[in-house]
Amino acid sequence: MATGPVRLVVIGFCPVTTGRLEELCRRLHTLTDVDAVARALPGSFHVVAADGATIRVQGSVSGLRQVFHARLGEVPIAADRADALAALTGAGIDMDALATRVVCGGMLPPPLSDRSVWAGVSTVAPDHCLLLEPERAREVRWWRPPEPELALEAGAAALRAALITAVDGRRGDTGALSADLSGGMDSTTLSFLAARHTPELLTFRWAEAEAGNDDNHFATQAAAALPEARHLVVAQDELPPIFTDPGSLADTERPYLYPRTLARVRHTARLLAGHGSRSHLAGHGADELFGPAPGYLYRLARRHPLTTVRHLRGHRALSRWPLAAVAAQLVRAGSPAQWWLTQAEQLTGPPPPRRVPALGWGLAPLRAPVWATDDAVAAAREALRATAEHAAPFADDRGQHQYLTALRITAPAYRQVSRLFGAAGVALHQPYLDDRVVEAALAVRLHERVTPWRYKPLLAESMRGLVPDVVLGRTTKGDFSADVRAGRQRNLTALLEVFADSVLADMGLVSPGALREYLLTPHADISRDITTEKLLGCETWARAARQPQPLANRIFLGSDDVPESASGRVHGRDR
């Protein structure tokens, strides 16, 4: 799109008309003006703009769509996949980045979790854009989260409008539309929004193995309120068990966070395709936007102490928080830099006490597993210390910072899930990760977005009258521990075989004997399975990364031109 000196292309899902995009582009006089255009567009997309020899490239603020850059000789280049750049430049493994992921696991927060595991490939932060110039590339911050100032009622209205726009734009124009319907608030909301324009919607859910999982009760009531929809429920014995084919690879962009369900996701995508689905709605990102972020109490205590006392009483009654430990965190000052330094110092310390919430600048304390080698721990500790040198909050409020942290940890993995569906011919849509939906959620006062007395109150209020009250009033969350335990028991031999010939052990990052003992030790809960899962993602990625990388069929952006082939995707949806 070119209406002046700046040419602009929108690539991805952006439900606006060409006329609307032209109207916005008339305001473009410099690349800085792209800020306002990007903020005005709904959806989830990449923006590429060019002014003379300079190109601006940016992804989505959630981190679902990212930008990476590297150098090919003397030329700076960019792509939407890190492994594409690795293939083009011949990049190898960044051993320190891999060691840090092996040691810190899935709770490694950004900006360190943003770091590419491909040497020489850099990741642009979601709140930054990349400026490609003839001889250099620069990252510039363009987006800041909204201040959480809206009351719940006003915020719910804004979120309702944003979600309706997000789902309405995803009508199944090129085939049947399907949606998850677990019975939980997140996916059920999307099903009811989609049924407004697609009453013949295909809904889908995995049946539960856990006797105490009440998803079936709520999903059944929700399905009864969608009489024209088709409802597909897959029994546990029809699904691949958890940890099936543990040596399988998601893709080579980065270690996958959820390999235990990899076979199950692929099976689901093929099943939906077989039932005619060409577009599928999933609730990824809702937990990160609407779930608990206890760090909000820190700032609340300084602004509204009486409200803080009421919230603390509720949280302590519900989650049995120890008063002394919570009080110590509330009075303790500290910066993000100090948080990172503390993680480095305590990396090999004892496990953190149970039931103590994280009220600081992270989601959980980082601890090295028993099977990490001394060299791996040393590399991770150095990376943590180096991160402290430039650490800055994503938002002034610790709770808001935690919400953004959670988004940036998981959104890249959700992008990999999208590719798994795409391989089966199904476009996976995740409306909660649309830019305007994210902003609407972040704009609400944190102590109204998070309370000990209600489950996801912001989402519930926003959907009042559109989703059955029985779902919006739900206070439980489905538990799938039984699925995990059964899958681990059935596939333990296969897991042991994967790690018996561990590439990570060859690299000196993992102690094979300690890991085998860890896998064979009886589990009190599924926390060990989660730790194993994150290591498995690193193992399968490292095996593939050691091989020559084929050039991925992805978008490349150099400093000399904007691909004309992209200009046909200035609006509409992903193909």
Coordinates of C-alpha atoms in Angstrom, one line a residue:
M1 CA 0.0 0.0 0.0
A2 CA 1.5 3.3 -1.1
T3 CA -0.3 6.6 -0.7
G4 CA 2.8 8.8 -0.2
P5 CA 6.5 8.5 0.4
V6 CA 6.1 5.4 2.7
R7 CA 5.1 2.0 1.3
L8 CA 3.4 -0.3 3.8
V9 CA 2.5 -4.0 3.7
V10 CA 0.4 -5.9 6.3
I11 CA 1.0 -9.6 6.4
G12 CA -1.2 -11.9 8.4
F13 CA -4.6 -11.7 9.9
C14 CA -6.0 -8.1 9.7
P15 CA -9.8 -7.8 9.2
V16 CA -9.9 -4.3 7.6
T17 CA -11.0 -3.3 4.1
T18 CA -8.6 -1.9 1.5
G19 CA -10.3 1.5 1.8
R20 CA -9.7 1.6 5.6
L21 CA -6.0 0.7 5.1
E22 CA -5.7 3.4 2.4
E23 CA -7.3 5.9 4.8
L24 CA -4.7 5.0 7.5
C25 CA -1.8 5.1 5.1
R26 CA -2.6 8.6 4.0
R27 CA -1.2 9.7 7.4
L28 CA 2.2 8.2 6.7
H29 CA 4.9 10.7 6.0
T30 CA 7.8 9.0 7.8
L31 CA 8.5 5.5 9.2
T32 CA 7.7 6.9 12.7
D33 CA 4.1 7.4 11.6
V34 CA 3.8 3.7 11.3
D35 CA 3.3 3.6 15.0
A36 CA -0.2 5.1 14.8
V37 CA -1.2 2.9 11.9
A38 CA -0.1 -0.3 13.7
R39 CA -2.1 0.7 16.8
A40 CA -5.2 1.3 14.7
L41 CA -5.3 -2.1 13.0
P42 CA -7.1 -5.1 14.5
G43 CA -5.7 -8.6 14.3
S44 CA -2.3 -10.4 14.5
F45 CA 0.1 -9.5 11.8
H46 CA 3.5 -8.4 10.6
V47 CA 4.0 -4.8 9.3
V48 CA 6.6 -4.0 6.8
A49 CA 7.1 -0.4 5.7
A50 CA 9.7 1.2 3.5
D51 CA 10.9 4.8 3.1
G52 CA 13.7 5.1 0.6
A53 CA 16.5 2.7 1.5
T54 CA 15.2 2.1 5.1
I55 CA 12.8 -0.7 5.9
R56 CA 10.8 -1.0 9.1
V57 CA 9.7 -4.5 10.2
Q58 CA 7.7 -5.5 13.2
G59 CA 5.6 -8.4 14.6
S60 CA 2.7 -8.5 17.0
V61 CA 2.9 -7.2 20.6
S62 CA 2.0 -10.5 22.1
G63 CA 5.1 -12.2 20.6
L64 CA 2.9 -14.6 18.5
R65 CA 4.4 -13.1 15.3
Q66 CA 8.1 -12.3 15.7
V67 CA 10.9 -10.8 13.6
F68 CA 14.5 -12.1 13.5
H69 CA 17.5 -10.7 11.9
A70 CA 21.1 -11.6 11.0
R71 CA 23.8 -10.6 8.6
L72 CA 24.5 -12.2 5.2
G73 CA 27.9 -11.0 4.5
E74 CA 27.7 -7.3 4.9
V75 CA 23.9 -7.1 4.4
P76 CA 21.4 -7.1 7.3
I77 CA 18.5 -9.4 6.6
A78 CA 15.3 -10.2 8.4
A79 CA 12.7 -13.1 8.5
D80 CA 9.8 -14.3 10.5
R81 CA 11.7 -17.5 11.4
A82 CA 15.0 -17.8 13.1
D83 CA 15.8 -21.2 11.5
A84 CA 15.2 -19.7 8.1
L85 CA 18.0 -17.2 8.8
A86 CA 20.2 -20.0 10.2
A87 CA 19.8 -21.9 7.0
L88 CA 20.6 -18.9 4.9
T89 CA 23.6 -17.8 6.9
G90 CA 24.9 -21.2 7.9
A91 CA 24.5 -20.4 11.6
G92 CA 25.2 -23.1 14.2
I93 CA 24.0 -23.6 17.7
D94 CA 24.4 -20.8 20.3
M95 CA 25.6 -23.1 23.1
D96 CA 25.2 -20.6 25.9
A97 CA 21.6 -19.9 24.9
L98 CA 20.9 -23.7 24.7
A99 CA 22.6 -24.3 28.1
T100 CA 20.4 -21.6 29.7
R101 CA 17.2 -23.2 28.4
V102 CA 18.4 -26.6 29.5
V103 CA 19.1 -25.4 33.0
C104 CA 16.3 -22.9 33.5
G105 CA 13.5 -24.8 31.7
G106 CA 10.2 -23.4 30.6
M107 CA 10.0 -20.7 33.2
L108 CA 12.9 -18.8 31.8
P109 CA 11.5 -15.3 31.3
P110 CA 12.2 -12.7 28.7
P111 CA 14.3 -11.0 27.6
L112 CA 16.5 -14.1 28.0
S113 CA 13.9 -16.4 26.7
D114 CA 13.7 -14.3 23.6
R115 CA 17.3 -15.0 22.8
S116 CA 17.6 -17.2 19.7
V117 CA 19.3 -20.6 20.1
W118 CA 20.9 -20.0 16.6
A119 CA 24.2 -18.2 16.8
G120 CA 24.3 -14.9 15.0
V121 CA 20.5 -14.7 14.8
S122 CA 18.9 -11.9 16.9
T123 CA 15.3 -11.7 18.0
V124 CA 13.4 -8.4 17.9
A125 CA 11.4 -7.9 21.1
P126 CA 7.6 -7.8 20.6
D127 CA 7.5 -4.1 21.7
H128 CA 10.3 -3.2 19.3
C129 CA 10.5 -2.7 15.6
L130 CA 13.5 -3.4 13.4
L131 CA 14.9 -0.8 11.1
L132 CA 16.9 -2.3 8.2
E133 CA 19.3 0.2 6.7
P134 CA 21.8 -0.3 3.9
E135 CA 24.6 -1.3 6.3
R136 CA 23.1 -1.9 9.7
A137 CA 20.0 -3.1 11.6
R138 CA 18.6 -1.2 14.6
E139 CA 15.9 -2.2 17.1
V140 CA 13.7 0.6 18.4
R141 CA 10.9 0.4 21.0
W142 CA 7.6 1.6 19.5
W143 CA 5.0 0.1 21.8
R144 CA 4.3 0.3 25.5
P145 CA 1.4 -1.4 27.4
P146 CA -1.6 0.7 28.4
E147 CA -1.7 1.9 32.0
P148 CA -4.1 -0.4 33.9
E149 CA -6.6 2.4 34.8
L150 CA -10.0 1.3 33.5
A151 CA -12.6 0.1 35.9
L152 CA -13.9 -3.5 35.4
E153 CA -17.2 -2.5 33.7
A154 CA -15.6 -0.1 31.2
G155 CA -12.7 -2.5 30.6
A156 CA -15.1 -5.4 30.0
A157 CA -17.0 -3.5 27.4
A158 CA -13.8 -2.7 25.5
L159 CA -12.6 -6.3 25.7
R160 CA -16.0 -7.5 24.5
A161 CA -15.8 -5.3 21.4
A162 CA -12.2 -6.4 20.7
L163 CA -13.0 -10.1 21.0
I164 CA -16.1 -9.8 18.8
T165 CA -14.0 -8.1 16.1
A166 CA -11.3 -10.7 16.5
V167 CA -13.8 -13.7 16.1
D168 CA -16.1 -12.1 13.5
G169 CA -13.1 -11.6 11.2
R170 CA -12.4 -15.3 11.3
R171 CA -15.4 -16.6 9.5
G172 CA -14.9 -19.8 7.6
D173 CA -15.0 -18.3 4.1
T174 CA -12.8 -21.1 2.6
G175 CA -14.1 -24.1 4.5
A176 CA -15.7 -25.2 7.7
L177 CA -14.9 -23.4 11.0
S178 CA -14.2 -25.3 14.2
A179 CA -13.4 -24.3 17.7
D180 CA -12.3 -25.9 21.0
L181 CA -15.1 -26.4 23.5
S182 CA -13.5 -27.8 26.6
G183 CA -16.1 -26.4 29.0
G184 CA -13.6 -23.9 30.3
M185 CA -14.3 -20.2 30.0
D186 CA -11.6 -19.5 27.4
S187 CA -12.5 -21.9 24.6
T188 CA -16.2 -21.9 25.3
T189 CA -16.2 -18.1 24.9
L190 CA -14.8 -18.4 21.4
S191 CA -17.3 -21.1 20.5
F192 CA -20.2 -18.9 21.4
L193 CA -18.8 -15.9 19.7
A194 CA -18.2 -17.9 16.5
A195 CA -21.7 -19.5 16.6
R196 CA -23.2 -16.0 16.2
H197 CA -22.1 -16.0 12.6
T198 CA -21.5 -19.7 12.1
P199 CA -24.2 -21.6 13.9
E200 CA -23.2 -24.9 12.2
L201 CA -19.8 -24.6 13.9
L202 CA -17.8 -27.8 14.6
T203 CA -16.7 -27.9 18.3
F204 CA -14.0 -30.2 19.6
R205 CA -12.6 -31.4 22.9
W206 CA -10.5 -34.1 24.4
A207 CA -12.3 -36.3 26.9
E208 CA -10.8 -36.3 30.3
A209 CA -9.1 -39.2 32.1
E210 CA -9.2 -37.6 35.6
A211 CA -12.2 -38.6 37.6
G212 CA -12.2 -35.2 39.3
N213 CA -12.2 -33.3 36.1
D214 CA -15.6 -31.6 35.7
D215 CA -14.9 -30.3 32.1
N216 CA -17.5 -32.8 30.8
H217 CA -20.3 -31.3 33.0
F218 CA -19.7 -27.7 31.7
A219 CA -18.9 -28.7 28.1
T220 CA -22.2 -30.7 27.9
Q221 CA -24.2 -27.8 29.1
A222 CA -22.4 -25.4 26.7
A223 CA -23.0 -27.8 23.8
A224 CA -26.7 -28.0 24.6
A225 CA -26.9 -24.2 24.2
L226 CA -25.4 -24.6 20.6
P227 CA -28.1 -26.8 19.0
E228 CA -27.0 -26.2 15.4
A229 CA -23.4 -27.0 16.0
R230 CA -21.7 -30.3 15.5
H231 CA -19.9 -31.6 18.6
L232 CA -16.8 -33.8 18.3
V233 CA -15.6 -35.4 21.5
V234 CA -12.5 -37.7 21.3
A235 CA -12.2 -40.3 24.0
Q236 CA -8.9 -40.9 25.8
D237 CA -8.4 -44.3 24.2
E238 CA -8.7 -42.7 20.8
L239 CA -5.9 -40.2 21.5
P240 CA -2.2 -40.8 21.4
P241 CA -1.0 -41.0 25.0
I242 CA 1.0 -38.2 26.5
F243 CA 4.7 -38.5 25.6
T244 CA 4.0 -40.6 22.5
D245 CA 6.9 -40.7 20.1
P246 CA 9.1 -38.5 22.4
G247 CA 11.9 -38.2 19.9
S248 CA 9.6 -36.4 17.4
L249 CA 10.4 -32.8 16.5
A250 CA 8.0 -29.8 16.3
D251 CA 10.2 -27.6 14.2
T252 CA 13.7 -26.2 14.2
E253 CA 13.0 -22.6 15.0
R254 CA 13.5 -23.2 18.8
P255 CA 13.0 -25.9 21.4
Y256 CA 9.3 -26.6 21.7
L257 CA 7.7 -26.1 25.1
Y258 CA 5.0 -28.7 24.9
P259 CA 6.4 -31.9 23.4
R260 CA 4.5 -34.2 25.7
T261 CA 1.3 -33.5 23.7
L262 CA 3.0 -33.2 20.3
A263 CA 1.5 -36.4 18.9
R264 CA -1.9 -35.5 20.3
V265 CA -1.9 -32.1 18.7
R266 CA -0.9 -33.6 15.3
H267 CA -3.6 -36.2 15.6
T268 CA -6.2 -33.5 16.5
A269 CA -5.2 -31.4 13.5
R270 CA -5.6 -34.3 11.1
L271 CA -8.9 -35.3 12.7
L272 CA -10.3 -31.8 12.3
A273 CA -9.2 -31.7 8.7
G274 CA -10.9 -35.0 8.1
H275 CA -14.1 -33.5 9.4
G276 CA -13.8 -30.6 7.0
S277 CA -12.4 -27.9 9.2
R278 CA -10.1 -25.4 7.4
S279 CA -10.0 -22.9 10.2
H280 CA -9.9 -23.6 14.0
L281 CA -10.3 -21.3 17.0
A282 CA -8.2 -22.0 20.1
G283 CA -8.1 -20.2 23.5
H284 CA -4.3 -20.0 23.7
G285 CA -3.3 -16.8 25.6
A286 CA -6.3 -16.4 27.8
D287 CA -4.6 -17.9 30.9
E288 CA -1.8 -15.5 30.3
L289 CA -4.1 -12.5 30.0
F290 CA -6.8 -13.3 32.6
G291 CA -5.2 -15.7 35.1
P292 CA -3.5 -14.7 38.4
A293 CA -0.5 -12.5 38.5
P294 CA 0.2 -12.0 42.2
G295 CA 2.8 -9.3 41.6
Y296 CA -0.1 -6.8 41.4
L297 CA -0.2 -6.7 45.2
Y298 CA 3.1 -4.9 45.5
R299 CA 2.0 -1.7 43.9
L300 CA -1.6 -2.1 45.3
A301 CA -0.1 -2.2 48.8
R302 CA 1.4 1.3 48.3
R303 CA -1.7 2.9 46.8
H304 CA -4.6 1.1 48.4
P305 CA -3.5 -0.6 51.6
L306 CA -7.0 -1.5 52.8
T307 CA -7.8 -3.2 49.5
T308 CA -4.5 -5.1 49.7
V309 CA -5.4 -6.4 53.1
R310 CA -8.8 -7.7 51.9
H311 CA -7.1 -9.3 48.9
L312 CA -4.4 -10.9 51.0
R313 CA -7.0 -12.4 53.3
G314 CA -8.8 -13.9 50.3
H315 CA -5.6 -15.3 48.8
R316 CA -4.4 -16.7 52.0
A317 CA -7.7 -18.5 52.7
L318 CA -7.8 -19.8 49.1
S319 CA -4.1 -20.8 48.6
R320 CA -2.7 -20.9 52.1
W321 CA 0.0 -18.3 51.5
P322 CA 2.4 -18.0 54.5
L323 CA 1.9 -14.5 55.9
A324 CA 5.6 -13.9 56.9
A325 CA 6.9 -14.8 53.5
V326 CA 4.3 -12.7 51.7
A327 CA 4.9 -9.7 54.0
A328 CA 8.7 -9.9 53.4
Q329 CA 8.1 -9.7 49.6
L330 CA 5.7 -6.8 49.9
V331 CA 8.2 -4.6 51.9
R332 CA 11.2 -5.6 49.8
A333 CA 12.2 -3.1 47.2
G334 CA 14.0 -4.4 44.1
S335 CA 14.6 -3.8 40.5
P336 CA 14.4 -6.3 37.6
A337 CA 18.2 -6.2 37.6
Q338 CA 18.3 -7.4 41.2
W339 CA 15.8 -10.1 40.4
W340 CA 18.0 -11.5 37.7
L341 CA 21.1 -11.3 39.9
T342 CA 19.2 -13.2 42.7
Q343 CA 18.3 -16.0 40.3
A344 CA 21.9 -16.3 39.3
E345 CA 23.1 -16.5 42.9
Q346 CA 20.4 -19.0 43.9
L347 CA 20.4 -21.1 40.8
T348 CA 21.8 -24.1 42.6
G349 CA 20.1 -23.3 45.9
P350 CA 17.4 -25.4 47.7
P351 CA 14.0 -25.6 46.1
P352 CA 11.9 -22.5 46.9
P353 CA 9.3 -23.0 49.7
R354 CA 5.9 -24.2 48.5
R355 CA 2.8 -21.9 48.5
V356 CA 4.9 -18.7 48.4
P357 CA 3.6 -16.5 45.6
A358 CA 6.0 -14.6 43.3
L359 CA 5.5 -10.9 44.0
G360 CA 8.7 -9.8 42.3
W361 CA 9.8 -9.4 38.6
G362 CA 9.5 -13.0 37.6
L363 CA 6.8 -15.8 37.5
A364 CA 8.8 -18.2 39.7
P365 CA 12.3 -18.7 41.1
L366 CA 14.8 -20.4 38.8
R367 CA 16.5 -23.5 40.0
A368 CA 18.9 -25.8 38.2
P369 CA 17.8 -29.5 37.9
V370 CA 19.9 -32.2 39.4
W371 CA 21.0 -33.6 36.0
A372 CA 22.4 -30.3 34.7
T373 CA 26.2 -30.4 34.5
D374 CA 28.5 -27.8 36.2
D375 CA 29.4 -26.4 32.8
A376 CA 25.7 -25.9 31.9
V377 CA 25.0 -24.2 35.2
A378 CA 28.0 -21.9 34.8
A379 CA 26.9 -20.9 31.4
A380 CA 23.3 -20.2 32.6
R381 CA 24.5 -18.3 35.6
E382 CA 26.6 -16.1 33.4
A383 CA 23.7 -15.5 31.1
L384 CA 21.5 -14.5 34.0
R385 CA 24.1 -12.0 35.2
A386 CA 24.5 -10.5 31.8
T387 CA 20.8 -10.1 31.5
A388 CA 20.8 -8.1 34.7
E389 CA 23.1 -5.5 33.2
H390 CA 20.3 -4.3 30.8
A391 CA 17.2 -5.5 32.6
A392 CA 14.2 -3.1 32.4
P393 CA 10.6 -3.7 33.4
F394 CA 8.0 -4.3 30.7
A395 CA 5.6 -2.1 32.8
D396 CA 5.8 -0.2 36.0
D397 CA 3.4 -2.4 37.8
R398 CA 4.9 -5.8 38.8
G399 CA 1.6 -7.5 38.0
Q400 CA 1.4 -6.0 34.5
H401 CA 5.0 -7.0 34.0
Q402 CA 4.1 -10.6 35.0
Y403 CA 1.3 -10.7 32.5
L404 CA 3.6 -9.5 29.7
T405 CA 6.3 -12.0 30.8
A406 CA 3.8 -14.9 30.6
L407 CA 2.7 -13.8 27.1
R408 CA 6.2 -13.6 25.8
I409 CA 7.2 -17.0 27.2
T410 CA 4.3 -18.9 25.7
A411 CA 3.4 -17.0 22.5
P412 CA 6.3 -18.4 20.4
A413 CA 5.3 -21.9 21.4
Y414 CA 1.7 -21.2 20.3
R415 CA 3.2 -20.1 16.9
Q416 CA 4.7 -23.5 16.7
V417 CA 1.3 -25.1 17.5
S418 CA -0.1 -23.1 14.6
R419 CA 2.4 -24.7 12.2
L420 CA 1.4 -28.2 13.4
F421 CA -2.2 -27.4 12.5
G422 CA -1.1 -25.8 9.2
A423 CA 0.7 -29.0 8.2
A424 CA -2.6 -30.7 8.3
G425 CA -4.3 -28.0 6.2
V426 CA -6.0 -26.3 9.1
A427 CA -5.4 -22.6 9.9
L428 CA -5.2 -22.2 13.6
H429 CA -6.5 -18.9 15.0
Q430 CA -5.8 -17.6 18.5
P431 CA -7.9 -14.5 19.0
Y432 CA -6.8 -13.8 22.5
L433 CA -3.4 -13.0 21.1
D434 CA -4.6 -10.3 18.7
D435 CA -3.0 -7.0 19.5
R436 CA -6.1 -5.1 20.3
V437 CA -7.5 -7.9 22.5
V438 CA -4.2 -7.9 24.4
E439 CA -4.3 -4.1 24.9
A440 CA -8.0 -4.2 26.0
A441 CA -7.1 -6.8 28.7
L442 CA -4.0 -4.9 29.9
A443 CA -5.9 -1.6 30.3
V444 CA -8.0 -2.9 33.2
R445 CA -7.1 -2.2 36.9
L446 CA -5.1 -5.2 38.1
H447 CA -6.9 -5.6 41.4
E448 CA -10.2 -5.9 39.5
R449 CA -8.7 -8.2 36.8
V450 CA -7.3 -10.5 39.6
T451 CA -9.2 -11.3 42.7
P452 CA -9.2 -14.3 45.1
W453 CA -13.0 -14.4 44.9
R454 CA -13.7 -14.8 41.2
Y455 CA -12.2 -16.8 38.4
K456 CA -11.1 -14.6 35.5
P457 CA -13.6 -11.8 36.3
L458 CA -12.6 -9.6 33.4
L459 CA -13.4 -12.2 30.8
A460 CA -16.5 -13.3 32.6
E461 CA -17.9 -9.7 32.7
S462 CA -17.0 -9.1 29.1
M463 CA -19.1 -12.1 27.9
R464 CA -22.1 -11.6 30.1
G465 CA -25.2 -12.3 27.9
L466 CA -23.2 -14.0 25.2
V467 CA -21.9 -17.1 27.0
P468 CA -24.1 -19.1 29.4
D469 CA -23.8 -18.0 33.1
V470 CA -23.0 -21.5 34.1
V471 CA -19.7 -21.3 32.3
L472 CA -19.0 -17.7 33.3
G473 CA -19.6 -18.6 36.9
R474 CA -17.3 -21.6 36.8
T475 CA -14.7 -21.6 39.6
T476 CA -12.8 -24.8 38.7
K477 CA -10.3 -25.7 36.1
G478 CA -9.9 -29.1 34.4
D479 CA -7.1 -31.3 35.7
F480 CA -5.3 -33.6 33.3
S481 CA -2.7 -35.1 35.8
A482 CA -4.1 -38.6 35.2
D483 CA -3.5 -38.2 31.5
V484 CA 0.1 -37.2 32.2
R485 CA 0.8 -40.0 34.6
A486 CA -0.7 -42.7 32.3
G487 CA 1.2 -41.4 29.3
R488 CA 4.5 -41.2 31.2
Q489 CA 4.1 -44.8 32.5
R490 CA 3.2 -46.1 29.0
N491 CA 6.1 -44.2 27.3
L492 CA 8.8 -44.3 29.9
T493 CA 10.9 -46.8 28.0
A494 CA 10.7 -44.6 24.9
L495 CA 11.7 -41.6 27.0
L496 CA 14.7 -43.5 28.4
E497 CA 15.7 -44.5 24.9
V498 CA 15.7 -40.9 23.7
F499 CA 18.0 -39.7 26.6
A500 CA 20.2 -42.9 26.5
D501 CA 21.6 -41.4 23.3
S502 CA 21.4 -37.8 24.4
V503 CA 22.9 -35.1 22.2
L504 CA 22.7 -32.8 25.1
A505 CA 24.9 -35.2 27.1
D506 CA 27.4 -35.2 24.2
M507 CA 27.5 -31.4 24.4
G508 CA 28.3 -31.6 28.1
L509 CA 25.0 -30.1 29.3
V510 CA 23.3 -33.1 30.9
S511 CA 24.6 -35.9 33.1
P512 CA 23.1 -39.1 31.7
G513 CA 23.2 -41.1 35.0
A514 CA 21.6 -38.3 37.0
L515 CA 18.9 -37.9 34.3
R516 CA 18.1 -41.6 34.2
E517 CA 17.8 -41.7 38.0
Y518 CA 15.5 -38.7 37.8
L519 CA 13.3 -40.3 35.2
L520 CA 13.0 -43.5 37.2
T521 CA 12.3 -42.0 40.6
P522 CA 8.6 -42.2 41.6
H523 CA 6.8 -38.9 41.2
A524 CA 4.7 -37.2 43.9
D525 CA 3.0 -35.0 41.3
I526 CA 3.5 -34.0 37.6
S527 CA 6.2 -31.3 38.3
R528 CA 8.9 -33.8 37.2
D529 CA 7.0 -34.5 34.0
I530 CA 6.9 -30.8 33.2
T531 CA 10.6 -30.5 33.8
T532 CA 11.3 -33.6 31.7
E533 CA 9.1 -32.1 28.9
K534 CA 11.1 -28.9 28.7
L535 CA 14.3 -30.9 28.5
L536 CA 12.8 -33.1 25.8
G537 CA 12.1 -30.0 23.7
C538 CA 15.8 -29.0 24.0
E539 CA 16.9 -32.5 23.2
T540 CA 14.9 -33.0 20.0
W541 CA 15.8 -29.5 18.8
A542 CA 19.5 -30.0 19.4
R543 CA 19.4 -33.3 17.4
A544 CA 17.9 -31.5 14.4
A545 CA 20.0 -28.4 14.8
R546 CA 23.2 -30.5 14.4
Q547 CA 22.1 -31.4 10.9
P548 CA 22.4 -29.1 7.9
Q549 CA 19.4 -26.8 7.8
P550 CA 17.3 -26.8 4.6
L551 CA 16.2 -23.3 3.6
A552 CA 12.7 -22.8 5.0
N553 CA 10.0 -21.4 2.7
R554 CA 9.6 -18.2 4.7
I555 CA 9.5 -14.5 4.2
F556 CA 12.9 -12.8 3.9
L557 CA 13.3 -9.0 4.1
G558 CA 16.6 -7.4 3.2
S559 CA 17.6 -3.7 3.3
D560 CA 17.1 -3.2 -0.4
D561 CA 13.5 -4.1 -1.2
V562 CA 10.0 -5.1 0.1
P563 CA 8.8 -8.2 -1.7
E564 CA 6.0 -7.3 -4.1
S565 CA 4.5 -10.7 -3.6
A566 CA 3.5 -9.7 -0.1
S567 CA 1.5 -6.7 -1.2
G568 CA -1.5 -8.8 -2.1
R569 CA -2.0 -9.6 1.6
V570 CA -2.7 -6.2 3.0
H571 CA -6.0 -7.3 4.4
G572 CA -8.0 -10.5 5.0
R573 CA -6.7 -13.6 6.7
D574 CA -3.8 -16.0 6.6
R575 CA -3.7 -18.4 3.7

